[in-house]
Structure formats: C-alpha cells, structure tokens
C-alpha cells in the first residue's frame, strides 16, 4: 500500500484485537467499572455488532447478564455478529423505531437504563451520550494512540506521524487514535465520515457537512436534523457509521479546525476494502474501509508518515462484500 | 400569582387533588390540539401537560412515542403549535405546561421559545433532558424573565440532597416519577408508596405531582394520598385511540376521565 500511494503508510491493527475491533478496549474498561459499582446487569447498543460482541464477550468472562439493543436493519446486515452475541449468552433485542439502526438502538438502551437504574450499567460503545461517557470512552480508547506512539518509535525511531486518519461513526476509534496527538500540532488529524450514496443524496451520514449544532443522546454536538430540530435518519452501507451525530470531542475538533473532516461514499469504501484485501491480504471492516478511502482524497506531502486506524476486521461484512464482489474483480 | 400557584392554592384549601392530563400536540389529527385541550378542561382536568413531539423521545414509553410519531407525520412543529395556540386563552382557563425535549427548543431558539410561549399564555415547561447544571447556568434567568415555571423530575433513586436541589430550581410543581421509568410503565405500588411518603416527609417548597403509570381511579387515589395530585399520560392517549373526529374525542375524553375522577 505504501508503494501504491507513494508515501509511508502504517496500519494500526485494531482488527487483530480479540473480537475483531477496537470496541473491546472500551468494553473491558466499562464492565470492570460496572463490576466495581456492584452492577449485575449490563446493557449495550450496537450498530455493526462489534461493540455488542465485545460487551457480550466481557460479560461471558465475568458471568454477568448482558442485553444488547440492535436496530432491526443491522440485525439483518450484520448477522454473523448477532450469532456471536447469542453464542456468548447475550440477549439481542431488536430496535424497531425510526430507521431501525444505531440511533434507534441507542434510544432503546437509554430507555432500558432509565427503567433499571439501580442494578444496570449501560456500556455505551462510542464517544457519545451524556457526561461522562464521551470522556470515559475516549480514555479507554486512548490506548490506540498510546500504542501508535511506541510502535512507531520502535519501527521508525520517531513516535510522531505526520497524519493520523480514522473513520468516524460516533467517533471512538478516531478519538482513541487522536488522543495522544491532540497536543502535537505537527500531527494532522483526519476524520472520515460516511457519505452513504453521496453527501447530498439524502442518504448519507456525513454529520459535519450535513449537521448543525444540537443535542442528541444527552450531549451537545453536531447533529443531522431538520430546521425544526427533528433528527434526520442517516444512511451508510456501514452499520457502525450509520449515525446522525458525532461525539462532542469531534464537533470541537471540527469547529476549531484542529481536525480535518472528509467523507467517503459507500462505493468508495467498498473499493478501498477490496484494494486493501488484494494488496495486503487484510479484509477490513466496512467502517475502517472509509478511513482507507479517505487516504485517496488527500495530497500528502512527500516524506509523510501516515497512520491509518484499521478499526476492525471484515468478517462481519462478508455478505455485503460478496454482493459487490464482481464489481471489483 | 401564577396560574399554577393559584390552582394549587385553590385545591389545597378545598382539599382536592390536582389532576394533570398529558396530551400530544398534533395528535390524533394535526388540528385536534385545541379540541383535545378543550375536552380535557370540560371533563375535569385541572392542568394540561401538552407534549411537543420529537423524533427521539427518550423519556417516553411506547404509547406516547407512537402518538408523537403520528403527530410528526401530521406535520406538527413548534411554529405550528404556537400558531394553533395563539388565541387559546380565550377558551382554555386551566394552566398549561409544555413538555418536550431540548433539541427542537434550541433550534427554535430558547429565548424566542420562552418569549412566544409566555406571550400566548403558557405557564411552564418540562424538558427532561435539560440537566440542572446547564439549567442553572444558562437558562433559569430566561425563564424567570418571561415568568415561566420550570418543572424538574425526581425518581425513587434521587437522593434527598438532590431532591432538595431540584425543588429549589423548580417552580410551579415538582414532578415525581412514580418509579424510575419511562412513561407508561407500572411498578409495584407498595414501593411507590414508600417513596412518595419519603418525599412528603421532606416538606418541599413545591407541590408534588406524581406521574407515570397512573391509569384509573384506584391508582390515582392511591398515589395522591401522599401528593398534591397526579399526572396521567399514556392511559389517556390510549383512550383517545387515534380517533380524529371532534365528537369522538369529546366522548373518549369524557368516558376516560369518568373512570379516574
Ligand atoms: C470496526 C468498526 N470501526 C468503527 C466503528 C465506528 O464506531 P466509532 O466511530 O465509535 O469508532 C465501528 C462501530 O461499530 C466498528 O465496528
């Protein structure tokens, strides 16, 4: 890939984590916290199913009851992860309102939490939700940039890349990948959102382009909404990026100009996924494929040292990939 | 004196419990808002909580969610609501509080919203996703300026210190959620009684209305033994049963409130 782009590219391999994505970093932290708080029942929302699988995995290990809310559409398109959650002993409850995706699963999880506040801990899967979730999840995910620093040092003798690029759904892998570079002004932070069928197609999840300041799921950030404040149903081929908001940290990076925000369409993400697979022998998650697609949109200066956060592996997306296989042969 | 304060003064001296009924603006039909409010007033509601529909109503159970979804499909917006209500004080005398969520109110403009609401004769606001800290720092002065009451919610998990803090920030009344729950859920009444007894013992500044899960005379009488009144929501929306016709709304409201009062 470095050869293809003509720049030094490093992949941060979160896909090699147990359960196959960065989500486990946060799930372990929060379930340990829940155990410490004496909570007996764990609930979570999930989009792609990776956060659900991660939470169900830690709950299996800890012997805790686990309930995962998942949009009906996502239950269909991420079936392998639904099966994994069930095998791990979690109960998967379909969210049937709205566009039946991540936002709606989050609504149901919050309602469950309101109804069961004393025995239940809600493990939110991204840097969204009410305080202290955005902060807490970012801290648990900050291991990503901690590792980028020492691994880069080991490989290149210098722990600072010139660019870090990551996909943004709610923004947890990006927050983790950016965290220890936030105060390093030489490191450019690049976030890639899902443009769906095209930013202005009416079927998109490119929040910073399409959104305006608003309140969603307990935090003030940028939200895709109508002029009278009703949240708009997003679209992305990738269940993990199919969300009409972003974490408040990212809204700040966007507004302050510290972060650069790009977007990749469904088609560009698919192309990038097949490209990585054939070049490197790595099948990425559809979410991570958006970060890879972002690579092609930037004219990187010579001598750039670019880290791409490969947030997860693509096993869960094989159905979608198989449908598009012939387009990329 | 505010309309809400006057209501509680009157009911206290008459030793009567206040009945607050929730309805959704723009439901069952876009233009039934005022008809529903009129029917409620005629048939015994002392106070009306008017819900402003929102795409993601986190504090509401299924019945109210669905009514809000229909209202949005009907084309309900805050601007439309204010238009529907511009002369409502000519026909509605009971206090009216608006219930909704922060995002649509912020998009309308918080101060504009308060000014407009006060201008047409709204008495107070309930915004369950506005945290007390933000309220205190950014919003309470705006409400005061426009003489609007603001009502916070407490639950069985709310500690005494926090109940007292929320009581201090609230005016009009305090909304006691009968169990830690979204609207429309029922819970074991003996636990509810213990909790309401505890609240009563605090001798708070504001009257207490208990809400969520109350559906008939038995549950109304039981909960109001310890409080100044109760709020009925889902059970009434269910009783309306989506009927858009004016006479059907009147009949359903009359029949329903007979089972409560
Ligand atoms: C592999 C992978 N990457 C990224 C995401 C998007 O989430 P976030 O933006 O919080 O990293 C998900 C969410 O499901 C995911 O599974």
PDB file of N, CA, C and O in Angstrom, chain A residues 97 103-104 106-108 110-111 113-118 212-218 220 223 225-233, chain B residues 53-61 65 72 76-78 102-108 129 138-139 155 157 179-182 185 187:
ATOM      1  N   UNK A  97     -37.886   1.177  15.943  1.00  0.00           N
ATOM      2  CA  UNK A  97     -38.373   2.520  15.602  1.00  0.00           C
ATOM      3  C   UNK A  97     -37.422   3.190  14.609  1.00  0.00           C
ATOM      4  O   UNK A  97     -36.315   2.702  14.350  1.00  0.00           O
ATOM      5  N   UNK A 103     -28.958   4.722  15.943  1.00  0.00           N
ATOM      6  CA  UNK A 103     -29.601   5.753  16.757  1.00  0.00           C
ATOM      7  C   UNK A 103     -30.773   5.160  17.526  1.00  0.00           C
ATOM      8  O   UNK A 103     -30.971   5.471  18.704  1.00  0.00           O
ATOM      9  N   UNK A 104     -31.527   4.316  16.865  1.00  0.00           N
ATOM     10  CA  UNK A 104     -32.725   3.756  17.477  1.00  0.00           C
ATOM     11  C   UNK A 104     -32.363   2.732  18.551  1.00  0.00           C
ATOM     12  O   UNK A 104     -33.016   2.635  19.590  1.00  0.00           O
ATOM     13  N   UNK A 106     -29.706   2.967  20.336  1.00  0.00           N
ATOM     14  CA  UNK A 106     -29.253   3.799  21.459  1.00  0.00           C
ATOM     15  C   UNK A 106     -30.452   4.319  22.251  1.00  0.00           C
ATOM     16  O   UNK A 106     -30.444   4.314  23.490  1.00  0.00           O
ATOM     17  N   UNK A 107     -31.510   4.760  21.556  1.00  0.00           N
ATOM     18  CA  UNK A 107     -32.728   5.197  22.248  1.00  0.00           C
ATOM     19  C   UNK A 107     -33.256   4.094  23.163  1.00  0.00           C
ATOM     20  O   UNK A 107     -33.596   4.344  24.336  1.00  0.00           O
ATOM     21  N   UNK A 108     -33.341   2.877  22.634  1.00  0.00           N
ATOM     22  CA  UNK A 108     -33.895   1.771  23.431  1.00  0.00           C
ATOM     23  C   UNK A 108     -33.015   1.456  24.630  1.00  0.00           C
ATOM     24  O   UNK A 108     -33.512   1.164  25.712  1.00  0.00           O
ATOM     25  N   UNK A 110     -31.073   3.531  26.245  1.00  0.00           N
ATOM     26  CA  UNK A 110     -31.241   4.595  27.247  1.00  0.00           C
ATOM     27  C   UNK A 110     -32.562   4.396  28.000  1.00  0.00           C
ATOM     28  O   UNK A 110     -32.624   4.543  29.225  1.00  0.00           O
ATOM     29  N   UNK A 111     -33.623   4.013  27.273  1.00  0.00           N
ATOM     30  CA  UNK A 111     -34.913   3.777  27.945  1.00  0.00           C
ATOM     31  C   UNK A 111     -34.805   2.617  28.929  1.00  0.00           C
ATOM     32  O   UNK A 111     -35.353   2.676  30.037  1.00  0.00           O
ATOM     33  N   UNK A 113     -32.191   1.751  30.523  1.00  0.00           N
ATOM     34  CA  UNK A 113     -31.387   2.240  31.651  1.00  0.00           C
ATOM     35  C   UNK A 113     -32.234   3.108  32.591  1.00  0.00           C
ATOM     36  O   UNK A 113     -32.108   3.038  33.812  1.00  0.00           O
ATOM     37  N   UNK A 114     -33.104   3.929  32.000  1.00  0.00           N
ATOM     38  CA  UNK A 114     -33.997   4.759  32.818  1.00  0.00           C
ATOM     39  C   UNK A 114     -34.904   3.865  33.670  1.00  0.00           C
ATOM     40  O   UNK A 114     -35.189   4.168  34.823  1.00  0.00           O
ATOM     41  N   UNK A 115     -35.327   2.736  33.083  1.00  0.00           N
ATOM     42  CA  UNK A 115     -36.237   1.840  33.802  1.00  0.00           C
ATOM     43  C   UNK A 115     -35.526   0.943  34.808  1.00  0.00           C
ATOM     44  O   UNK A 115     -36.169   0.378  35.685  1.00  0.00           O
ATOM     45  N   UNK A 116     -34.228   0.769  34.659  1.00  0.00           N
ATOM     46  CA  UNK A 116     -33.483  -0.137  35.545  1.00  0.00           C
ATOM     47  C   UNK A 116     -32.207   0.519  36.060  1.00  0.00           C
ATOM     48  O   UNK A 116     -31.103   0.043  35.817  1.00  0.00           O
ATOM     49  N   UNK A 117     -32.353   1.618  36.794  1.00  0.00           N
ATOM     50  CA  UNK A 117     -31.149   2.383  37.128  1.00  0.00           C
ATOM     51  C   UNK A 117     -30.290   1.757  38.228  1.00  0.00           C
ATOM     52  O   UNK A 117     -29.103   2.013  38.273  1.00  0.00           O
ATOM     53  N   UNK A 118     -30.876   0.935  39.097  1.00  0.00           N
ATOM     54  CA  UNK A 118     -30.064   0.528  40.248  1.00  0.00           C
ATOM     55  C   UNK A 118     -29.192  -0.686  39.979  1.00  0.00           C
ATOM     56  O   UNK A 118     -28.066  -0.735  40.458  1.00  0.00           O
ATOM     57  N   UNK A 212     -25.923  20.401  12.099  1.00  0.00           N
ATOM     58  CA  UNK A 212     -25.856  21.710  12.751  1.00  0.00           C
ATOM     59  C   UNK A 212     -25.808  21.463  14.258  1.00  0.00           C
ATOM     60  O   UNK A 212     -26.141  20.371  14.714  1.00  0.00           O
ATOM     61  N   UNK A 213     -25.422  22.470  15.047  1.00  0.00           N
ATOM     62  CA  UNK A 213     -25.345  22.250  16.493  1.00  0.00           C
ATOM     63  C   UNK A 213     -26.688  21.790  17.072  1.00  0.00           C
ATOM     64  O   UNK A 213     -27.734  22.314  16.701  1.00  0.00           O
ATOM     65  N   UNK A 214     -26.639  20.802  17.933  1.00  0.00           N
ATOM     66  CA  UNK A 214     -27.873  20.275  18.521  1.00  0.00           C
ATOM     67  C   UNK A 214     -27.575  19.336  19.674  1.00  0.00           C
ATOM     68  O   UNK A 214     -26.406  19.107  20.014  1.00  0.00           O
ATOM     69  N   UNK A 215     -28.632  18.809  20.258  1.00  0.00           N
ATOM     70  CA  UNK A 215     -28.491  17.887  21.385  1.00  0.00           C
ATOM     71  C   UNK A 215     -29.029  16.525  20.958  1.00  0.00           C
ATOM     72  O   UNK A 215     -30.154  16.415  20.486  1.00  0.00           O
ATOM     73  N   UNK A 216     -28.197  15.496  21.088  1.00  0.00           N
ATOM     74  CA  UNK A 216     -28.654  14.132  20.798  1.00  0.00           C
ATOM     75  C   UNK A 216     -28.072  13.181  21.843  1.00  0.00           C
ATOM     76  O   UNK A 216     -26.889  13.253  22.157  1.00  0.00           O
ATOM     77  N   UNK A 217     -28.920  12.308  22.366  1.00  0.00           N
ATOM     78  CA  UNK A 217     -28.497  11.304  23.337  1.00  0.00           C
ATOM     79  C   UNK A 217     -27.720  11.902  24.499  1.00  0.00           C
ATOM     80  O   UNK A 217     -26.738  11.330  24.982  1.00  0.00           O
ATOM     81  N   UNK A 218     -28.110  13.094  24.917  1.00  0.00           N
ATOM     82  CA  UNK A 218     -27.540  13.648  26.137  1.00  0.00           C
ATOM     83  C   UNK A 218     -26.284  14.457  25.974  1.00  0.00           C
ATOM     84  O   UNK A 218     -25.676  14.833  26.976  1.00  0.00           O
ATOM     85  N   UNK A 220     -24.359  17.822  23.691  1.00  0.00           N
ATOM     86  CA  UNK A 220     -24.473  18.861  22.677  1.00  0.00           C
ATOM     87  C   UNK A 220     -23.327  18.697  21.704  1.00  0.00           C
ATOM     88  O   UNK A 220     -22.172  18.614  22.106  1.00  0.00           O
ATOM     89  N   UNK A 223     -25.442  17.614  14.890  1.00  0.00           N
ATOM     90  CA  UNK A 223     -26.499  16.627  14.670  1.00  0.00           C
ATOM     91  C   UNK A 223     -27.134  16.852  13.298  1.00  0.00           C
ATOM     92  O   UNK A 223     -27.385  17.996  12.909  1.00  0.00           O
ATOM     93  N   UNK A 225     -30.245  17.153  11.317  1.00  0.00           N
ATOM     94  CA  UNK A 225     -31.611  17.417  11.765  1.00  0.00           C
ATOM     95  C   UNK A 225     -32.336  18.324  10.793  1.00  0.00           C
ATOM     96  O   UNK A 225     -31.733  18.987   9.956  1.00  0.00           O
ATOM     97  N   UNK A 226     -33.658  18.363  10.952  1.00  0.00           N
ATOM     98  CA  UNK A 226     -34.470  19.282  10.160  1.00  0.00           C
ATOM     99  C   UNK A 226     -34.364  20.664  10.795  1.00  0.00           C
ATOM    100  O   UNK A 226     -33.928  20.782  11.942  1.00  0.00           O
ATOM    101  N   UNK A 227     -34.782  21.714  10.071  1.00  0.00           N
ATOM    102  CA  UNK A 227     -34.706  23.053  10.664  1.00  0.00           C
ATOM    103  C   UNK A 227     -35.489  23.153  11.985  1.00  0.00           C
ATOM    104  O   UNK A 227     -35.167  23.976  12.831  1.00  0.00           O
ATOM    105  N   UNK A 228     -36.533  22.307  12.170  1.00  0.00           N
ATOM    106  CA  UNK A 228     -37.202  22.391  13.463  1.00  0.00           C
ATOM    107  C   UNK A 228     -36.765  21.334  14.473  1.00  0.00           C
ATOM    108  O   UNK A 228     -37.490  21.031  15.420  1.00  0.00           O
ATOM    109  N   UNK A 229     -35.575  20.817  14.264  1.00  0.00           N
ATOM    110  CA  UNK A 229     -34.949  20.056  15.354  1.00  0.00           C
ATOM    111  C   UNK A 229     -35.331  18.591  15.454  1.00  0.00           C
ATOM    112  O   UNK A 229     -35.102  17.964  16.487  1.00  0.00           O
ATOM    113  N   UNK A 230     -35.925  18.036  14.405  1.00  0.00           N
ATOM    114  CA  UNK A 230     -36.171  16.594  14.407  1.00  0.00           C
ATOM    115  C   UNK A 230     -34.951  15.912  13.798  1.00  0.00           C
ATOM    116  O   UNK A 230     -34.439  16.352  12.763  1.00  0.00           O
ATOM    117  N   UNK A 231     -34.483  14.846  14.440  1.00  0.00           N
ATOM    118  CA  UNK A 231     -33.266  14.188  13.978  1.00  0.00           C
ATOM    119  C   UNK A 231     -33.562  13.444  12.668  1.00  0.00           C
ATOM    120  O   UNK A 231     -34.586  12.780  12.530  1.00  0.00           O
ATOM    121  N   UNK A 232     -32.661  13.592  11.718  1.00  0.00           N
ATOM    122  CA  UNK A 232     -32.837  13.007  10.387  1.00  0.00           C
ATOM    123  C   UNK A 232     -32.306  11.574  10.381  1.00  0.00           C
ATOM    124  O   UNK A 232     -31.304  11.278  11.023  1.00  0.00           O
ATOM    125  N   UNK A 233     -32.971  10.689   9.675  1.00  0.00           N
ATOM    126  CA  UNK A 233     -32.496   9.305   9.574  1.00  0.00           C
ATOM    127  C   UNK A 233     -31.295   9.261   8.637  1.00  0.00           C
ATOM    128  O   UNK A 233     -31.390   9.675   7.485  1.00  0.00           O
TER     129      UNK A 233
ATOM    130  N   UNK B  53     -44.078  16.954  20.045  1.00  0.00           N
ATOM    131  CA  UNK B  53     -43.493  15.728  19.506  1.00  0.00           C
ATOM    132  C   UNK B  53     -42.027  15.899  19.084  1.00  0.00           C
ATOM    133  O   UNK B  53     -41.642  16.954  18.595  1.00  0.00           O
ATOM    134  N   UNK B  54     -41.263  14.831  19.288  1.00  0.00           N
ATOM    135  CA  UNK B  54     -39.837  14.826  18.962  1.00  0.00           C
ATOM    136  C   UNK B  54     -39.475  13.459  18.398  1.00  0.00           C
ATOM    137  O   UNK B  54     -40.020  12.446  18.822  1.00  0.00           O
ATOM    138  N   UNK B  55     -38.543  13.455  17.452  1.00  0.00           N
ATOM    139  CA  UNK B  55     -38.170  12.204  16.788  1.00  0.00           C
ATOM    140  C   UNK B  55     -37.568  11.169  17.739  1.00  0.00           C
ATOM    141  O   UNK B  55     -37.669   9.970  17.487  1.00  0.00           O
ATOM    142  N   UNK B  56     -36.936  11.608  18.811  1.00  0.00           N
ATOM    143  CA  UNK B  56     -36.235  10.680  19.701  1.00  0.00           C
ATOM    144  C   UNK B  56     -36.595  10.911  21.169  1.00  0.00           C
ATOM    145  O   UNK B  56     -35.742  11.309  21.964  1.00  0.00           O
ATOM    146  N   UNK B  57     -37.861  10.635  21.533  1.00  0.00           N
ATOM    147  CA  UNK B  57     -38.340  10.968  22.879  1.00  0.00           C
ATOM    148  C   UNK B  57     -37.881   9.945  23.929  1.00  0.00           C
ATOM    149  O   UNK B  57     -38.589   9.001  24.250  1.00  0.00           O
ATOM    150  N   UNK B  58     -36.676  10.186  24.483  1.00  0.00           N
ATOM    151  CA  UNK B  58     -36.032   9.190  25.339  1.00  0.00           C
ATOM    152  C   UNK B  58     -36.777   8.898  26.635  1.00  0.00           C
ATOM    153  O   UNK B  58     -36.637   7.824  27.192  1.00  0.00           O
ATOM    154  N   UNK B  59     -37.548   9.867  27.135  1.00  0.00           N
ATOM    155  CA  UNK B  59     -38.197   9.651  28.434  1.00  0.00           C
ATOM    156  C   UNK B  59     -39.609   9.094  28.276  1.00  0.00           C
ATOM    157  O   UNK B  59     -40.323   8.953  29.255  1.00  0.00           O
ATOM    158  N   UNK B  60     -40.003   8.785  27.048  1.00  0.00           N
ATOM    159  CA  UNK B  60     -41.372   8.329  26.842  1.00  0.00           C
ATOM    160  C   UNK B  60     -41.449   6.862  26.467  1.00  0.00           C
ATOM    161  O   UNK B  60     -40.596   6.337  25.754  1.00  0.00           O
ATOM    162  N   UNK B  61     -42.514   6.222  26.964  1.00  0.00           N
ATOM    163  CA  UNK B  61     -42.780   4.829  26.608  1.00  0.00           C
ATOM    164  C   UNK B  61     -43.462   4.751  25.249  1.00  0.00           C
ATOM    165  O   UNK B  61     -43.676   5.771  24.579  1.00  0.00           O
ATOM    166  N   UNK B  65     -44.634   7.646  22.532  1.00  0.00           N
ATOM    167  CA  UNK B  65     -43.758   7.665  21.349  1.00  0.00           C
ATOM    168  C   UNK B  65     -44.567   7.591  20.066  1.00  0.00           C
ATOM    169  O   UNK B  65     -44.354   8.354  19.127  1.00  0.00           O
ATOM    170  N   UNK B  72     -45.856  13.997  14.277  1.00  0.00           N
ATOM    171  CA  UNK B  72     -44.818  14.481  13.359  1.00  0.00           C
ATOM    172  C   UNK B  72     -45.209  14.204  11.917  1.00  0.00           C
ATOM    173  O   UNK B  72     -45.039  15.050  11.035  1.00  0.00           O
ATOM    174  N   UNK B  76     -46.666  18.286  12.588  1.00  0.00           N
ATOM    175  CA  UNK B  76     -46.564  19.157  13.757  1.00  0.00           C
ATOM    176  C   UNK B  76     -45.152  19.720  13.913  1.00  0.00           C
ATOM    177  O   UNK B  76     -44.174  18.999  13.741  1.00  0.00           O
ATOM    178  N   UNK B  77     -45.071  21.016  14.216  1.00  0.00           N
ATOM    179  CA  UNK B  77     -43.800  21.662  14.562  1.00  0.00           C
ATOM    180  C   UNK B  77     -44.093  22.646  15.683  1.00  0.00           C
ATOM    181  O   UNK B  77     -45.254  22.947  15.960  1.00  0.00           O
ATOM    182  N   UNK B  78     -43.046  23.170  16.297  1.00  0.00           N
ATOM    183  CA  UNK B  78     -43.244  24.157  17.356  1.00  0.00           C
ATOM    184  C   UNK B  78     -43.903  25.412  16.787  1.00  0.00           C
ATOM    185  O   UNK B  78     -44.818  25.975  17.389  1.00  0.00           O
ATOM    186  N   UNK B 102     -34.986  19.090  24.513  1.00  0.00           N
ATOM    187  CA  UNK B 102     -34.160  20.270  24.292  1.00  0.00           C
ATOM    188  C   UNK B 102     -33.936  20.605  22.817  1.00  0.00           C
ATOM    189  O   UNK B 102     -33.978  21.773  22.433  1.00  0.00           O
ATOM    190  N   UNK B 103     -33.663  19.594  21.995  1.00  0.00           N
ATOM    191  CA  UNK B 103     -33.180  19.926  20.654  1.00  0.00           C
ATOM    192  C   UNK B 103     -34.138  20.799  19.830  1.00  0.00           C
ATOM    193  O   UNK B 103     -33.719  21.836  19.319  1.00  0.00           O
ATOM    194  N   UNK B 104     -35.421  20.418  19.734  1.00  0.00           N
ATOM    195  CA  UNK B 104     -36.325  21.288  18.961  1.00  0.00           C
ATOM    196  C   UNK B 104     -36.429  22.696  19.563  1.00  0.00           C
ATOM    197  O   UNK B 104     -36.537  23.676  18.821  1.00  0.00           O
ATOM    198  N   UNK B 105     -36.370  22.790  20.879  1.00  0.00           N
ATOM    199  CA  UNK B 105     -36.478  24.097  21.536  1.00  0.00           C
ATOM    200  C   UNK B 105     -35.249  24.955  21.219  1.00  0.00           C
ATOM    201  O   UNK B 105     -35.346  26.147  20.918  1.00  0.00           O
ATOM    202  N   UNK B 106     -34.080  24.327  21.247  1.00  0.00           N
ATOM    203  CA  UNK B 106     -32.847  25.057  20.909  1.00  0.00           C
ATOM    204  C   UNK B 106     -32.880  25.529  19.455  1.00  0.00           C
ATOM    205  O   UNK B 106     -32.453  26.636  19.134  1.00  0.00           O
ATOM    206  N   UNK B 107     -33.382  24.676  18.567  1.00  0.00           N
ATOM    207  CA  UNK B 107     -33.428  25.078  17.152  1.00  0.00           C
ATOM    208  C   UNK B 107     -34.376  26.262  16.957  1.00  0.00           C
ATOM    209  O   UNK B 107     -34.130  27.140  16.142  1.00  0.00           O
ATOM    210  N   UNK B 108     -35.478  26.262  17.725  1.00  0.00           N
ATOM    211  CA  UNK B 108     -36.406  27.390  17.646  1.00  0.00           C
ATOM    212  C   UNK B 108     -35.749  28.642  18.221  1.00  0.00           C
ATOM    213  O   UNK B 108     -36.036  29.766  17.816  1.00  0.00           O
ATOM    214  N   UNK B 129     -34.606  16.374  29.352  1.00  0.00           N
ATOM    215  CA  UNK B 129     -33.188  16.189  29.020  1.00  0.00           C
ATOM    216  C   UNK B 129     -32.367  17.476  29.194  1.00  0.00           C
ATOM    217  O   UNK B 129     -31.253  17.568  28.677  1.00  0.00           O
ATOM    218  N   UNK B 138     -27.348  28.549  32.352  1.00  0.00           N
ATOM    219  CA  UNK B 138     -27.714  29.184  31.085  1.00  0.00           C
ATOM    220  C   UNK B 138     -29.164  29.590  30.933  1.00  0.00           C
ATOM    221  O   UNK B 138     -29.468  30.480  30.149  1.00  0.00           O
ATOM    222  N   UNK B 139     -30.077  28.878  31.592  1.00  0.00           N
ATOM    223  CA  UNK B 139     -31.476  29.024  31.192  1.00  0.00           C
ATOM    224  C   UNK B 139     -32.420  29.589  32.248  1.00  0.00           C
ATOM    225  O   UNK B 139     -33.456  30.150  31.905  1.00  0.00           O
ATOM    226  N   UNK B 155     -36.956  10.879  40.940  1.00  0.00           N
ATOM    227  CA  UNK B 155     -37.288   9.446  40.874  1.00  0.00           C
ATOM    228  C   UNK B 155     -36.982   8.811  42.235  1.00  0.00           C
ATOM    229  O   UNK B 155     -36.388   9.458  43.101  1.00  0.00           O
ATOM    230  N   UNK B 157     -34.720   6.915  42.922  1.00  0.00           N
ATOM    231  CA  UNK B 157     -33.266   6.859  43.135  1.00  0.00           C
ATOM    232  C   UNK B 157     -32.677   8.216  43.482  1.00  0.00           C
ATOM    233  O   UNK B 157     -31.509   8.307  43.849  1.00  0.00           O
ATOM    234  N   UNK B 179     -41.981   5.527  39.423  1.00  0.00           N
ATOM    235  CA  UNK B 179     -40.897   4.556  39.510  1.00  0.00           C
ATOM    236  C   UNK B 179     -39.863   5.074  38.535  1.00  0.00           C
ATOM    237  O   UNK B 179     -40.199   5.869  37.674  1.00  0.00           O
ATOM    238  N   UNK B 180     -38.626   4.636  38.651  1.00  0.00           N
ATOM    239  CA  UNK B 180     -37.611   5.132  37.711  1.00  0.00           C
ATOM    240  C   UNK B 180     -37.982   4.632  36.358  1.00  0.00           C
ATOM    241  O   UNK B 180     -37.536   3.577  35.939  1.00  0.00           O
ATOM    242  N   UNK B 181     -38.820   5.361  35.667  1.00  0.00           N
ATOM    243  CA  UNK B 181     -39.280   4.730  34.446  1.00  0.00           C
ATOM    244  C   UNK B 181     -39.644   5.738  33.386  1.00  0.00           C
ATOM    245  O   UNK B 181     -39.942   6.886  33.657  1.00  0.00           O
ATOM    246  N   UNK B 182     -39.604   5.235  32.149  1.00  0.00           N
ATOM    247  CA  UNK B 182     -40.165   5.983  31.055  1.00  0.00           C
ATOM    248  C   UNK B 182     -41.678   5.935  31.221  1.00  0.00           C
ATOM    249  O   UNK B 182     -42.194   5.099  31.952  1.00  0.00           O
ATOM    250  N   UNK B 185     -45.036   2.782  32.237  1.00  0.00           N
ATOM    251  CA  UNK B 185     -44.679   1.546  32.918  1.00  0.00           C
ATOM    252  C   UNK B 185     -45.310   1.485  34.302  1.00  0.00           C
ATOM    253  O   UNK B 185     -45.370   2.467  35.017  1.00  0.00           O
ATOM    254  N   UNK B 187     -45.352  -0.158  38.169  1.00  0.00           N
ATOM    255  CA  UNK B 187     -44.456  -0.825  39.108  1.00  0.00           C
ATOM    256  C   UNK B 187     -45.233  -1.172  40.363  1.00  0.00           C
ATOM    257  O   UNK B 187     -46.363  -0.746  40.567  1.00  0.00           O
TER     258      UNK B 187
END
